[in-house]
mmCIF file with all atom_site columns, C-alpha atoms in Angstrom:
data_model
loop_
_atom_site.group_PDB
_atom_site.id
_atom_site.type_symbol
_atom_site.label_atom_id
_atom_site.label_alt_id
_atom_site.label_comp_id
_atom_site.label_asym_id
_atom_site.label_entity_id
_atom_site.label_seq_id
_atom_site.pdbx_PDB_ins_code
_atom_site.Cartn_x
_atom_site.Cartn_y
_atom_site.Cartn_z
_atom_site.occupancy
_atom_site.B_iso_or_equiv
_atom_site.pdbx_formal_charge
_atom_site.auth_seq_id
_atom_site.auth_comp_id
_atom_site.auth_asym_id
_atom_site.auth_atom_id
_atom_site.pdbx_PDB_model_num
ATOM 1   C CA . UNK M 1 1   ? 68.473  208.265 76.305 1.00 0.00 ? 16  UNK M CA 1
ATOM 2   C CA . UNK M 1 2   ? 69.413  210.422 73.192 1.00 0.00 ? 17  UNK M CA 1
ATOM 3   C CA . UNK M 1 3   ? 72.918  211.305 72.633 1.00 0.00 ? 18  UNK M CA 1
ATOM 4   C CA . UNK M 1 4   ? 74.147  214.443 71.025 1.00 0.00 ? 19  UNK M CA 1
ATOM 5   C CA . UNK M 1 5   ? 72.274  214.955 67.729 1.00 0.00 ? 20  UNK M CA 1
ATOM 6   C CA . UNK M 1 6   ? 73.547  217.212 64.954 1.00 0.00 ? 21  UNK M CA 1
ATOM 7   C CA . UNK M 1 7   ? 72.112  218.309 61.658 1.00 0.00 ? 22  UNK M CA 1
ATOM 8   C CA . UNK M 1 8   ? 72.423  218.344 58.785 1.00 0.00 ? 23  UNK M CA 1
ATOM 9   C CA . UNK M 1 9   ? 75.057  215.525 58.518 1.00 0.00 ? 24  UNK M CA 1
ATOM 10  C CA . UNK M 1 10  ? 76.530  216.773 55.243 1.00 0.00 ? 25  UNK M CA 1
ATOM 11  C CA . UNK M 1 11  ? 75.971  219.928 53.130 1.00 0.00 ? 26  UNK M CA 1
ATOM 12  C CA . UNK M 1 12  ? 77.682  221.787 50.385 1.00 0.00 ? 27  UNK M CA 1
ATOM 13  C CA . UNK M 1 13  ? 77.641  225.542 50.166 1.00 0.00 ? 28  UNK M CA 1
ATOM 14  C CA . UNK M 1 14  ? 78.986  228.082 47.776 1.00 0.00 ? 29  UNK M CA 1
ATOM 15  C CA . UNK M 1 15  ? 81.541  230.804 48.862 1.00 0.00 ? 30  UNK M CA 1
ATOM 16  C CA . UNK M 1 16  ? 79.860  233.858 50.287 1.00 0.00 ? 31  UNK M CA 1
ATOM 17  C CA . UNK M 1 17  ? 76.690  231.823 51.230 1.00 0.00 ? 32  UNK M CA 1
ATOM 18  C CA . UNK M 1 18  ? 75.561  231.465 54.926 1.00 0.00 ? 33  UNK M CA 1
ATOM 19  C CA . UNK M 1 19  ? 75.043  228.245 56.824 1.00 0.00 ? 34  UNK M CA 1
ATOM 20  C CA . UNK M 1 20  ? 73.244  227.262 59.926 1.00 0.00 ? 35  UNK M CA 1
ATOM 21  C CA . UNK M 1 21  ? 74.125  224.188 61.860 1.00 0.00 ? 36  UNK M CA 1
ATOM 22  C CA . UNK M 1 22  ? 72.064  222.742 64.740 1.00 0.00 ? 37  UNK M CA 1
ATOM 23  C CA . UNK M 1 23  ? 72.761  220.669 67.809 1.00 0.00 ? 38  UNK M CA 1
ATOM 24  C CA . UNK M 1 24  ? 70.607  218.965 70.552 1.00 0.00 ? 39  UNK M CA 1
ATOM 25  C CA . UNK M 1 25  ? 72.672  218.216 73.637 1.00 0.00 ? 40  UNK M CA 1
ATOM 26  C CA . UNK M 1 26  ? 72.493  214.889 75.386 1.00 0.00 ? 41  UNK M CA 1
ATOM 27  C CA . UNK M 1 27  ? 69.556  214.581 77.724 1.00 0.00 ? 42  UNK M CA 1
ATOM 28  C CA . UNK M 1 28  ? 70.223  216.305 81.104 1.00 0.00 ? 43  UNK M CA 1
ATOM 29  C CA . UNK M 1 29  ? 73.137  218.238 79.629 1.00 0.00 ? 44  UNK M CA 1
ATOM 30  C CA . UNK M 1 30  ? 72.998  222.160 79.738 1.00 0.00 ? 45  UNK M CA 1
ATOM 31  C CA . UNK M 1 31  ? 76.006  223.249 77.947 1.00 0.00 ? 46  UNK M CA 1
ATOM 32  C CA . UNK M 1 32  ? 77.015  223.225 74.246 1.00 0.00 ? 47  UNK M CA 1
ATOM 33  C CA . UNK M 1 33  ? 80.355  223.866 72.869 1.00 0.00 ? 48  UNK M CA 1
ATOM 34  C CA . UNK M 1 34  ? 81.169  224.077 69.136 1.00 0.00 ? 49  UNK M CA 1
ATOM 35  C CA . UNK M 1 35  ? 84.370  222.950 67.488 1.00 0.00 ? 50  UNK M CA 1
ATOM 36  C CA . UNK M 1 36  ? 85.892  223.068 64.056 1.00 0.00 ? 51  UNK M CA 1
ATOM 37  C CA . UNK M 1 37  ? 87.833  220.048 62.899 1.00 0.00 ? 52  UNK M CA 1
ATOM 38  C CA . UNK M 1 38  ? 89.713  220.455 59.504 1.00 0.00 ? 53  UNK M CA 1
ATOM 39  C CA . UNK M 1 39  ? 90.900  217.400 57.847 1.00 0.00 ? 54  UNK M CA 1
ATOM 40  C CA . UNK M 1 40  ? 93.868  215.770 59.504 1.00 0.00 ? 55  UNK M CA 1
ATOM 41  C CA . UNK M 1 41  ? 93.865  218.298 62.357 1.00 0.00 ? 56  UNK M CA 1
ATOM 42  C CA . UNK M 1 42  ? 92.449  218.063 66.094 1.00 0.00 ? 57  UNK M CA 1
ATOM 43  C CA . UNK M 1 43  ? 89.093  219.863 66.899 1.00 0.00 ? 58  UNK M CA 1
ATOM 44  C CA . UNK M 1 44  ? 89.416  223.617 67.499 1.00 0.00 ? 59  UNK M CA 1
ATOM 45  C CA . UNK M 1 45  ? 87.165  225.416 69.975 1.00 0.00 ? 60  UNK M CA 1
ATOM 46  C CA . UNK M 1 46  ? 84.678  228.003 68.396 1.00 0.00 ? 61  UNK M CA 1
ATOM 47  C CA . UNK M 1 47  ? 82.509  229.028 71.451 1.00 0.00 ? 62  UNK M CA 1
ATOM 48  C CA . UNK M 1 48  ? 80.597  227.481 74.138 1.00 0.00 ? 63  UNK M CA 1
ATOM 49  C CA . UNK M 1 49  ? 77.034  228.287 75.186 1.00 0.00 ? 64  UNK M CA 1
ATOM 50  C CA . UNK M 1 50  ? 75.390  228.156 78.684 1.00 0.00 ? 65  UNK M CA 1
ATOM 51  C CA . UNK M 1 51  ? 72.111  229.616 79.966 1.00 0.00 ? 66  UNK M CA 1
ATOM 52  C CA . UNK M 1 52  ? 71.740  230.940 76.354 1.00 0.00 ? 67  UNK M CA 1
ATOM 53  C CA . UNK M 1 53  ? 74.927  233.120 76.717 1.00 0.00 ? 68  UNK M CA 1
ATOM 54  C CA . UNK M 1 54  ? 78.296  232.849 74.960 1.00 0.00 ? 69  UNK M CA 1
ATOM 55  C CA . UNK M 1 55  ? 80.742  232.053 77.828 1.00 0.00 ? 70  UNK M CA 1
ATOM 56  C CA . UNK M 1 56  ? 83.991  231.876 75.885 1.00 0.00 ? 71  UNK M CA 1
ATOM 57  C CA . UNK M 1 57  ? 85.189  232.161 72.407 1.00 0.00 ? 72  UNK M CA 1
ATOM 58  C CA . UNK M 1 58  ? 88.172  230.657 70.623 1.00 0.00 ? 73  UNK M CA 1
ATOM 59  C CA . UNK M 1 59  ? 90.052  232.328 67.798 1.00 0.00 ? 74  UNK M CA 1
ATOM 60  C CA . UNK M 1 60  ? 87.410  232.585 65.165 1.00 0.00 ? 75  UNK M CA 1
ATOM 61  C CA . UNK M 1 61  ? 86.157  235.666 63.293 1.00 0.00 ? 76  UNK M CA 1
ATOM 62  C CA . UNK M 1 62  ? 82.703  237.437 63.824 1.00 0.00 ? 77  UNK M CA 1
ATOM 63  C CA . UNK M 1 63  ? 81.495  235.456 60.771 1.00 0.00 ? 78  UNK M CA 1
ATOM 64  C CA . UNK M 1 64  ? 80.962  232.775 63.381 1.00 0.00 ? 79  UNK M CA 1
ATOM 65  C CA . UNK M 1 65  ? 78.075  233.309 65.566 1.00 0.00 ? 80  UNK M CA 1
ATOM 66  C CA . UNK M 1 66  ? 75.755  231.167 67.626 1.00 0.00 ? 81  UNK M CA 1
ATOM 67  C CA . UNK M 1 67  ? 72.713  230.876 69.730 1.00 0.00 ? 82  UNK M CA 1
ATOM 68  C CA . UNK M 1 68  ? 71.378  228.741 72.558 1.00 0.00 ? 83  UNK M CA 1
ATOM 69  C CA . UNK M 1 69  ? 67.783  228.142 73.111 1.00 0.00 ? 84  UNK M CA 1
ATOM 70  C CA . UNK M 1 70  ? 65.658  227.767 76.164 1.00 0.00 ? 85  UNK M CA 1
ATOM 71  C CA . UNK M 1 71  ? 65.587  223.808 75.629 1.00 0.00 ? 86  UNK M CA 1
ATOM 72  C CA . UNK M 1 72  ? 69.486  223.891 75.611 1.00 0.00 ? 87  UNK M CA 1
ATOM 73  C CA . UNK M 1 73  ? 69.797  223.203 71.901 1.00 0.00 ? 88  UNK M CA 1
ATOM 74  C CA . UNK M 1 74  ? 72.137  225.277 69.880 1.00 0.00 ? 89  UNK M CA 1
ATOM 75  C CA . UNK M 1 75  ? 72.800  226.712 66.509 1.00 0.00 ? 90  UNK M CA 1
ATOM 76  C CA . UNK M 1 76  ? 76.183  227.678 64.776 1.00 0.00 ? 91  UNK M CA 1
ATOM 77  C CA . UNK M 1 77  ? 75.909  230.262 61.982 1.00 0.00 ? 92  UNK M CA 1
ATOM 78  C CA . UNK M 1 78  ? 78.652  231.043 59.658 1.00 0.00 ? 93  UNK M CA 1
ATOM 79  C CA . UNK M 1 79  ? 78.261  233.964 57.188 1.00 0.00 ? 94  UNK M CA 1
ATOM 80  C CA . UNK M 1 80  ? 80.277  234.972 54.077 1.00 0.00 ? 95  UNK M CA 1
ATOM 81  C CA . UNK M 1 81  ? 81.614  231.244 53.765 1.00 0.00 ? 96  UNK M CA 1
ATOM 82  C CA . UNK M 1 82  ? 85.192  230.924 52.587 1.00 0.00 ? 97  UNK M CA 1
ATOM 83  C CA . UNK M 1 83  ? 86.656  227.991 51.032 1.00 0.00 ? 98  UNK M CA 1
ATOM 84  C CA . UNK M 1 84  ? 88.751  227.535 54.285 1.00 0.00 ? 99  UNK M CA 1
ATOM 85  C CA . UNK M 1 85  ? 85.458  226.979 56.303 1.00 0.00 ? 100 UNK M CA 1
ATOM 86  C CA . UNK M 1 86  ? 85.247  223.529 54.752 1.00 0.00 ? 101 UNK M CA 1
ATOM 87  C CA . UNK M 1 87  ? 85.579  221.211 57.850 1.00 0.00 ? 102 UNK M CA 1
ATOM 88  C CA . UNK M 1 88  ? 83.641  218.970 60.221 1.00 0.00 ? 103 UNK M CA 1
ATOM 89  C CA . UNK M 1 89  ? 81.840  220.970 62.695 1.00 0.00 ? 104 UNK M CA 1
ATOM 90  C CA . UNK M 1 90  ? 81.347  219.032 66.053 1.00 0.00 ? 105 UNK M CA 1
ATOM 91  C CA . UNK M 1 91  ? 78.983  219.958 68.803 1.00 0.00 ? 106 UNK M CA 1
ATOM 92  C CA . UNK M 1 92  ? 80.012  218.888 72.267 1.00 0.00 ? 107 UNK M CA 1
ATOM 93  C CA . UNK M 1 93  ? 77.510  218.531 75.178 1.00 0.00 ? 108 UNK M CA 1
ATOM 94  C CA . UNK M 1 94  ? 78.177  218.623 78.784 1.00 0.00 ? 109 UNK M CA 1
ATOM 95  C CA . UNK M 1 95  ? 76.760  219.481 82.046 1.00 0.00 ? 110 UNK M CA 1
ATOM 96  C CA . UNK M 1 96  ? 77.904  222.749 83.869 1.00 0.00 ? 111 UNK M CA 1
ATOM 97  C CA . UNK M 1 97  ? 76.543  221.580 87.205 1.00 0.00 ? 112 UNK M CA 1
ATOM 98  C CA . UNK M 1 98  ? 76.620  217.667 86.793 1.00 0.00 ? 113 UNK M CA 1
ATOM 99  C CA . UNK M 1 99  ? 79.451  215.417 88.390 1.00 0.00 ? 114 UNK M CA 1
ATOM 100 C CA . UNK M 1 100 ? 82.216  214.241 86.203 1.00 0.00 ? 115 UNK M CA 1
ATOM 101 C CA . UNK M 1 101 ? 81.672  216.630 83.362 1.00 0.00 ? 116 UNK M CA 1
ATOM 102 C CA . UNK M 1 102 ? 82.141  214.126 80.698 1.00 0.00 ? 117 UNK M CA 1
ATOM 103 C CA . UNK M 1 103 ? 81.907  215.620 77.182 1.00 0.00 ? 118 UNK M CA 1
ATOM 104 C CA . UNK M 1 104 ? 80.012  214.083 74.544 1.00 0.00 ? 119 UNK M CA 1
ATOM 105 C CA . UNK M 1 105 ? 80.439  214.780 70.865 1.00 0.00 ? 120 UNK M CA 1
ATOM 106 C CA . UNK M 1 106 ? 77.945  214.562 68.131 1.00 0.00 ? 121 UNK M CA 1
ATOM 107 C CA . UNK M 1 107 ? 78.490  212.885 64.990 1.00 0.00 ? 122 UNK M CA 1
ATOM 108 C CA . UNK M 1 108 ? 79.366  216.265 63.282 1.00 0.00 ? 123 UNK M CA 1
ATOM 109 C CA . UNK M 1 109 ? 78.173  218.060 60.473 1.00 0.00 ? 124 UNK M CA 1
ATOM 110 C CA . UNK M 1 110 ? 80.415  217.835 57.293 1.00 0.00 ? 125 UNK M CA 1
ATOM 111 C CA . UNK M 1 111 ? 80.581  221.270 55.534 1.00 0.00 ? 126 UNK M CA 1
ATOM 112 C CA . UNK M 1 112 ? 81.925  221.686 51.982 1.00 0.00 ? 127 UNK M CA 1
ATOM 113 C CA . UNK M 1 113 ? 82.429  225.230 50.604 1.00 0.00 ? 128 UNK M CA 1
ATOM 114 C CA . UNK M 1 114 ? 82.951  225.321 46.868 1.00 0.00 ? 129 UNK M CA 1
ATOM 115 C CA . UNK H 2 1   ? 98.237  230.428 74.365 1.00 0.00 ? 4   UNK H CA 1
ATOM 116 C CA . UNK H 2 2   ? 98.024  226.936 75.573 1.00 0.00 ? 5   UNK H CA 1
ATOM 117 C CA . UNK H 2 3   ? 99.606  224.297 73.056 1.00 0.00 ? 6   UNK H CA 1
ATOM 118 C CA . UNK H 2 4   ? 99.230  220.651 73.140 1.00 0.00 ? 7   UNK H CA 1
ATOM 119 C CA . UNK H 2 5   ? 101.455 218.404 71.060 1.00 0.00 ? 8   UNK H CA 1
ATOM 120 C CA . UNK H 2 6   ? 101.447 214.787 70.441 1.00 0.00 ? 9   UNK H CA 1
ATOM 121 C CA . UNK H 2 7   ? 103.942 212.348 68.969 1.00 0.00 ? 10  UNK H CA 1
ATOM 122 C CA . UNK H 2 8   ? 104.198 210.379 66.859 1.00 0.00 ? 11  UNK H CA 1
ATOM 123 C CA . UNK H 2 9   ? 101.949 211.791 64.075 1.00 0.00 ? 12  UNK H CA 1
ATOM 124 C CA . UNK H 2 10  ? 101.410 208.500 62.604 1.00 0.00 ? 13  UNK H CA 1
ATOM 125 C CA . UNK H 2 11  ? 102.168 204.936 63.784 1.00 0.00 ? 14  UNK H CA 1
ATOM 126 C CA . UNK H 2 12  ? 101.723 201.804 61.791 1.00 0.00 ? 15  UNK H CA 1
ATOM 127 C CA . UNK H 2 13  ? 101.853 198.471 63.653 1.00 0.00 ? 16  UNK H CA 1
ATOM 128 C CA . UNK H 2 14  ? 101.400 194.823 63.074 1.00 0.00 ? 17  UNK H CA 1
ATOM 129 C CA . UNK H 2 15  ? 98.537  193.374 64.951 1.00 0.00 ? 18  UNK H CA 1
ATOM 130 C CA . UNK H 2 16  ? 99.552  192.107 68.288 1.00 0.00 ? 19  UNK H CA 1
ATOM 131 C CA . UNK H 2 17  ? 102.462 194.800 68.539 1.00 0.00 ? 20  UNK H CA 1
ATOM 132 C CA . UNK H 2 18  ? 102.157 197.521 71.300 1.00 0.00 ? 21  UNK H CA 1
ATOM 133 C CA . UNK H 2 19  ? 101.491 201.273 70.678 1.00 0.00 ? 22  UNK H CA 1
ATOM 134 C CA . UNK H 2 20  ? 102.313 204.292 72.718 1.00 0.00 ? 23  UNK H CA 1
ATOM 135 C CA . UNK H 2 21  ? 101.451 207.952 71.999 1.00 0.00 ? 24  UNK H CA 1
ATOM 136 C CA . UNK H 2 22  ? 102.736 210.896 74.006 1.00 0.00 ? 25  UNK H CA 1
ATOM 137 C CA . UNK H 2 23  ? 101.044 214.140 74.810 1.00 0.00 ? 26  UNK H CA 1
ATOM 138 C CA . UNK H 2 24  ? 102.887 217.375 75.996 1.00 0.00 ? 27  UNK H CA 1
ATOM 139 C CA . UNK H 2 25  ? 101.302 220.605 77.119 1.00 0.00 ? 28  UNK H CA 1
ATOM 140 C CA . UNK H 2 26  ? 102.981 223.944 77.188 1.00 0.00 ? 29  UNK H CA 1
ATOM 141 C CA . UNK H 2 27  ? 101.222 224.669 80.575 1.00 0.00 ? 30  UNK H CA 1
ATOM 142 C CA . UNK H 2 28  ? 100.250 222.685 83.608 1.00 0.00 ? 31  UNK H CA 1
ATOM 143 C CA . UNK H 2 29  ? 96.850  221.047 83.234 1.00 0.00 ? 32  UNK H CA 1
ATOM 144 C CA . UNK H 2 30  ? 94.179  220.439 85.776 1.00 0.00 ? 33  UNK H CA 1
ATOM 145 C CA . UNK H 2 31  ? 93.290  217.442 83.994 1.00 0.00 ? 34  UNK H CA 1
ATOM 146 C CA . UNK H 2 32  ? 94.035  215.520 80.740 1.00 0.00 ? 35  UNK H CA 1
ATOM 147 C CA . UNK H 2 33  ? 91.335  213.827 78.586 1.00 0.00 ? 36  UNK H CA 1
ATOM 148 C CA . UNK H 2 34  ? 91.875  211.177 75.799 1.00 0.00 ? 37  UNK H CA 1
ATOM 149 C CA . UNK H 2 35  ? 89.668  210.659 72.890 1.00 0.00 ? 38  UNK H CA 1
ATOM 150 C CA . UNK H 2 36  ? 89.456  208.154 69.967 1.00 0.00 ? 39  UNK H CA 1
ATOM 151 C CA . UNK H 2 37  ? 88.263  209.188 66.584 1.00 0.00 ? 40  UNK H CA 1
ATOM 152 C CA . UNK H 2 38  ? 87.550  206.497 64.098 1.00 0.00 ? 41  UNK H CA 1
ATOM 153 C CA . UNK H 2 39  ? 87.961  207.329 60.387 1.00 0.00 ? 42  UNK H CA 1
ATOM 154 C CA . UNK H 2 40  ? 85.037  209.267 59.223 1.00 0.00 ? 43  UNK H CA 1
ATOM 155 C CA . UNK H 2 41  ? 83.706  209.392 62.984 1.00 0.00 ? 44  UNK H CA 1
ATOM 156 C CA . UNK H 2 42  ? 83.581  211.837 65.758 1.00 0.00 ? 45  UNK H CA 1
ATOM 157 C CA . UNK H 2 43  ? 85.797  211.988 68.921 1.00 0.00 ? 46  UNK H CA 1
ATOM 158 C CA . UNK H 2 44  ? 84.557  209.583 71.644 1.00 0.00 ? 47  UNK H CA 1
ATOM 159 C CA . UNK H 2 45  ? 85.607  210.187 75.346 1.00 0.00 ? 48  UNK H CA 1
ATOM 160 C CA . UNK H 2 46  ? 88.055  207.538 76.591 1.00 0.00 ? 49  UNK H CA 1
ATOM 161 C CA . UNK H 2 47  ? 89.145  208.766 80.050 1.00 0.00 ? 50  UNK H CA 1
ATOM 162 C CA . UNK H 2 48  ? 90.064  211.794 82.216 1.00 0.00 ? 51  UNK H CA 1
ATOM 163 C CA . UNK H 2 49  ? 93.127  211.862 84.431 1.00 0.00 ? 52  UNK H CA 1
ATOM 164 C CA . UNK H 2 50  ? 93.114  214.378 87.271 1.00 0.00 ? 53  UNK H CA 1
ATOM 165 C CA . UNK H 2 51  ? 95.894  213.548 89.952 1.00 0.00 ? 54  UNK H CA 1
ATOM 166 C CA . UNK H 2 52  ? 99.563  213.972 89.351 1.00 0.00 ? 55  UNK H CA 1
ATOM 167 C CA . UNK H 2 53  ? 101.250 210.658 88.526 1.00 0.00 ? 56  UNK H CA 1
ATOM 168 C CA . UNK H 2 54  ? 97.835  209.020 88.084 1.00 0.00 ? 57  UNK H CA 1
ATOM 169 C CA . UNK H 2 55  ? 97.745  205.660 86.073 1.00 0.00 ? 58  UNK H CA 1
ATOM 170 C CA . UNK H 2 56  ? 94.528  204.220 84.906 1.00 0.00 ? 59  UNK H CA 1
ATOM 171 C CA . UNK H 2 57  ? 93.810  201.019 82.844 1.00 0.00 ? 60  UNK H CA 1
ATOM 172 C CA . UNK H 2 58  ? 90.987  200.149 80.510 1.00 0.00 ? 61  UNK H CA 1
ATOM 173 C CA . UNK H 2 59  ? 91.571  196.493 79.400 1.00 0.00 ? 62  UNK H CA 1
ATOM 174 C CA . UNK H 2 60  ? 94.478  196.799 77.112 1.00 0.00 ? 63  UNK H CA 1
ATOM 175 C CA . UNK H 2 61  ? 94.935  200.615 77.397 1.00 0.00 ? 64  UNK H CA 1
ATOM 176 C CA . UNK H 2 62  ? 97.028  202.309 79.961 1.00 0.00 ? 65  UNK H CA 1
ATOM 177 C CA . UNK H 2 63  ? 96.982  205.987 80.603 1.00 0.00 ? 66  UNK H CA 1
ATOM 178 C CA . UNK H 2 64  ? 99.445  208.064 82.511 1.00 0.00 ? 67  UNK H CA 1
ATOM 179 C CA . UNK H 2 65  ? 99.414  211.548 83.783 1.00 0.00 ? 68  UNK H CA 1
ATOM 180 C CA . UNK H 2 66  ? 102.827 213.189 84.363 1.00 0.00 ? 69  UNK H CA 1
ATOM 181 C CA . UNK H 2 67  ? 104.026 214.013 87.909 1.00 0.00 ? 70  UNK H CA 1
ATOM 182 C CA . UNK H 2 68  ? 104.307 217.704 86.594 1.00 0.00 ? 71  UNK H CA 1
ATOM 183 C CA . UNK H 2 69  ? 100.644 217.528 85.168 1.00 0.00 ? 72  UNK H CA 1
ATOM 184 C CA . UNK H 2 70  ? 102.099 218.658 81.797 1.00 0.00 ? 73  UNK H CA 1
ATOM 185 C CA . UNK H 2 71  ? 102.497 215.415 79.958 1.00 0.00 ? 74  UNK H CA 1
ATOM 186 C CA . UNK H 2 72  ? 100.513 212.216 79.434 1.00 0.00 ? 75  UNK H CA 1
ATOM 187 C CA . UNK H 2 73  ? 100.846 208.821 77.561 1.00 0.00 ? 76  UNK H CA 1
ATOM 188 C CA . UNK H 2 74  ? 98.548  206.178 76.233 1.00 0.00 ? 77  UNK H CA 1
ATOM 189 C CA . UNK H 2 75  ? 99.829  202.667 75.750 1.00 0.00 ? 78  UNK H CA 1
ATOM 190 C CA . UNK H 2 76  ? 97.900  199.954 73.884 1.00 0.00 ? 79  UNK H CA 1
ATOM 191 C CA . UNK H 2 77  ? 99.192  196.468 74.607 1.00 0.00 ? 80  UNK H CA 1
ATOM 192 C CA . UNK H 2 78  ? 98.763  193.870 71.765 1.00 0.00 ? 81  UNK H CA 1
ATOM 193 C CA . UNK H 2 79  ? 96.874  195.952 69.307 1.00 0.00 ? 82  UNK H CA 1
ATOM 194 C CA . UNK H 2 80  ? 93.963  194.790 67.471 1.00 0.00 ? 83  UNK H CA 1
ATOM 195 C CA . UNK H 2 81  ? 92.407  195.866 64.157 1.00 0.00 ? 84  UNK H CA 1
ATOM 196 C CA . UNK H 2 82  ? 89.622  197.449 66.098 1.00 0.00 ? 85  UNK H CA 1
ATOM 197 C CA . UNK H 2 83  ? 92.151  199.947 67.697 1.00 0.00 ? 86  UNK H CA 1
ATOM 198 C CA . UNK H 2 84  ? 92.476  201.869 64.361 1.00 0.00 ? 87  UNK H CA 1
ATOM 199 C CA . UNK H 2 85  ? 91.766  205.373 64.598 1.00 0.00 ? 88  UNK H CA 1
ATOM 200 C CA . UNK H 2 86  ? 93.276  208.754 65.714 1.00 0.00 ? 89  UNK H CA 1
ATOM 201 C CA . UNK H 2 87  ? 93.890  209.240 69.453 1.00 0.00 ? 90  UNK H CA 1
ATOM 202 C CA . UNK H 2 88  ? 93.777  212.855 70.805 1.00 0.00 ? 91  UNK H CA 1
ATOM 203 C CA . UNK H 2 89  ? 94.677  214.106 74.179 1.00 0.00 ? 92  UNK H CA 1
ATOM 204 C CA . UNK H 2 90  ? 93.032  217.283 75.262 1.00 0.00 ? 93  UNK H CA 1
ATOM 205 C CA . UNK H 2 91  ? 93.495  219.753 78.274 1.00 0.00 ? 94  UNK H CA 1
ATOM 206 C CA . UNK H 2 92  ? 91.182  222.359 79.621 1.00 0.00 ? 95  UNK H CA 1
ATOM 207 C CA . UNK H 2 93  ? 92.356  226.041 78.944 1.00 0.00 ? 96  UNK H CA 1
ATOM 208 C CA . UNK H 2 94  ? 89.734  226.888 81.385 1.00 0.00 ? 97  UNK H CA 1
ATOM 209 C CA . UNK H 2 95  ? 86.430  225.367 82.374 1.00 0.00 ? 98  UNK H CA 1
ATOM 210 C CA . UNK H 2 96  ? 84.959  226.054 79.089 1.00 0.00 ? 99  UNK H CA 1
ATOM 211 C CA . UNK H 2 97  ? 87.560  225.434 76.434 1.00 0.00 ? 100 UNK H CA 1
ATOM 212 C CA . UNK H 2 98  ? 89.207  222.032 75.462 1.00 0.00 ? 101 UNK H CA 1
ATOM 213 C CA . UNK H 2 99  ? 92.597  222.387 73.789 1.00 0.00 ? 102 UNK H CA 1
ATOM 214 C CA . UNK H 2 100 ? 93.092  219.184 71.631 1.00 0.00 ? 103 UNK H CA 1
ATOM 215 C CA . UNK H 2 101 ? 96.483  217.779 70.892 1.00 0.00 ? 104 UNK H CA 1
ATOM 216 C CA . UNK H 2 102 ? 97.632  217.244 67.240 1.00 0.00 ? 105 UNK H CA 1
ATOM 217 C CA . UNK H 2 103 ? 96.736  213.525 67.351 1.00 0.00 ? 106 UNK H CA 1
ATOM 218 C CA . UNK H 2 104 ? 98.282  210.311 66.585 1.00 0.00 ? 107 UNK H CA 1
ATOM 219 C CA . UNK H 2 105 ? 96.821  208.298 63.829 1.00 0.00 ? 108 UNK H CA 1
ATOM 220 C CA . UNK H 2 106 ? 97.247  204.463 64.440 1.00 0.00 ? 109 UNK H CA 1
ATOM 221 C CA . UNK H 2 107 ? 96.904  201.994 61.661 1.00 0.00 ? 110 UNK H CA 1
ATOM 222 C CA . UNK H 2 108 ? 96.911  198.401 62.576 1.00 0.00 ? 111 UNK H CA 1
ATOM 223 C CA . UNK H 2 109 ? 97.857  195.726 59.865 1.00 0.00 ? 112 UNK H CA 1
ATOM 224 C CA . UNK H 2 110 ? 96.398  192.152 60.288 1.00 0.00 ? 113 UNK H CA 1
#
């Protein structure tokens, strides 16, 4: 039973570039949330996807966008990268219809913007 | 918006000593969740508390949810080096969005 998988694990980008991060939820889960975790801070909610639609959005600019595919996997896109976008990006998987609603986090994608 | 604070920010203990972290929300929570994040790792779900005044135990870990459902605590008895990491509480702002606390980083010296 595969857990939450994210790719890539580490990447370095230059200011102004664009990045795409990918997430496959845990088997049986249909909901994907994305979080940004800056060094020394707690995760901050970016947005959540369910049924291929964005359900809720945190306090992040439009440079952050996402998508969910029919197989429940998801992408996070960040345009016009800034130095301050350097962080660990976490994908969280859950089931909107399942009991318990335990949230599982992937190992994250470490993004460094130089 | 909802804010979740944790104290202390850091705690260094000798192995065998007890440890407690406290979590306070600016709003009443439907539930409180606790996560552990090892250095360089990702948050791992520990437990969810739902009822007012609820107390749950996991081996050496004791979790409490306050009567007003605005605060919570995690107590570790007789810490071990494997307990090292950052402990986060998190409360849902709604069904879709988890607000994480500021975290307490625990260091255990052998």
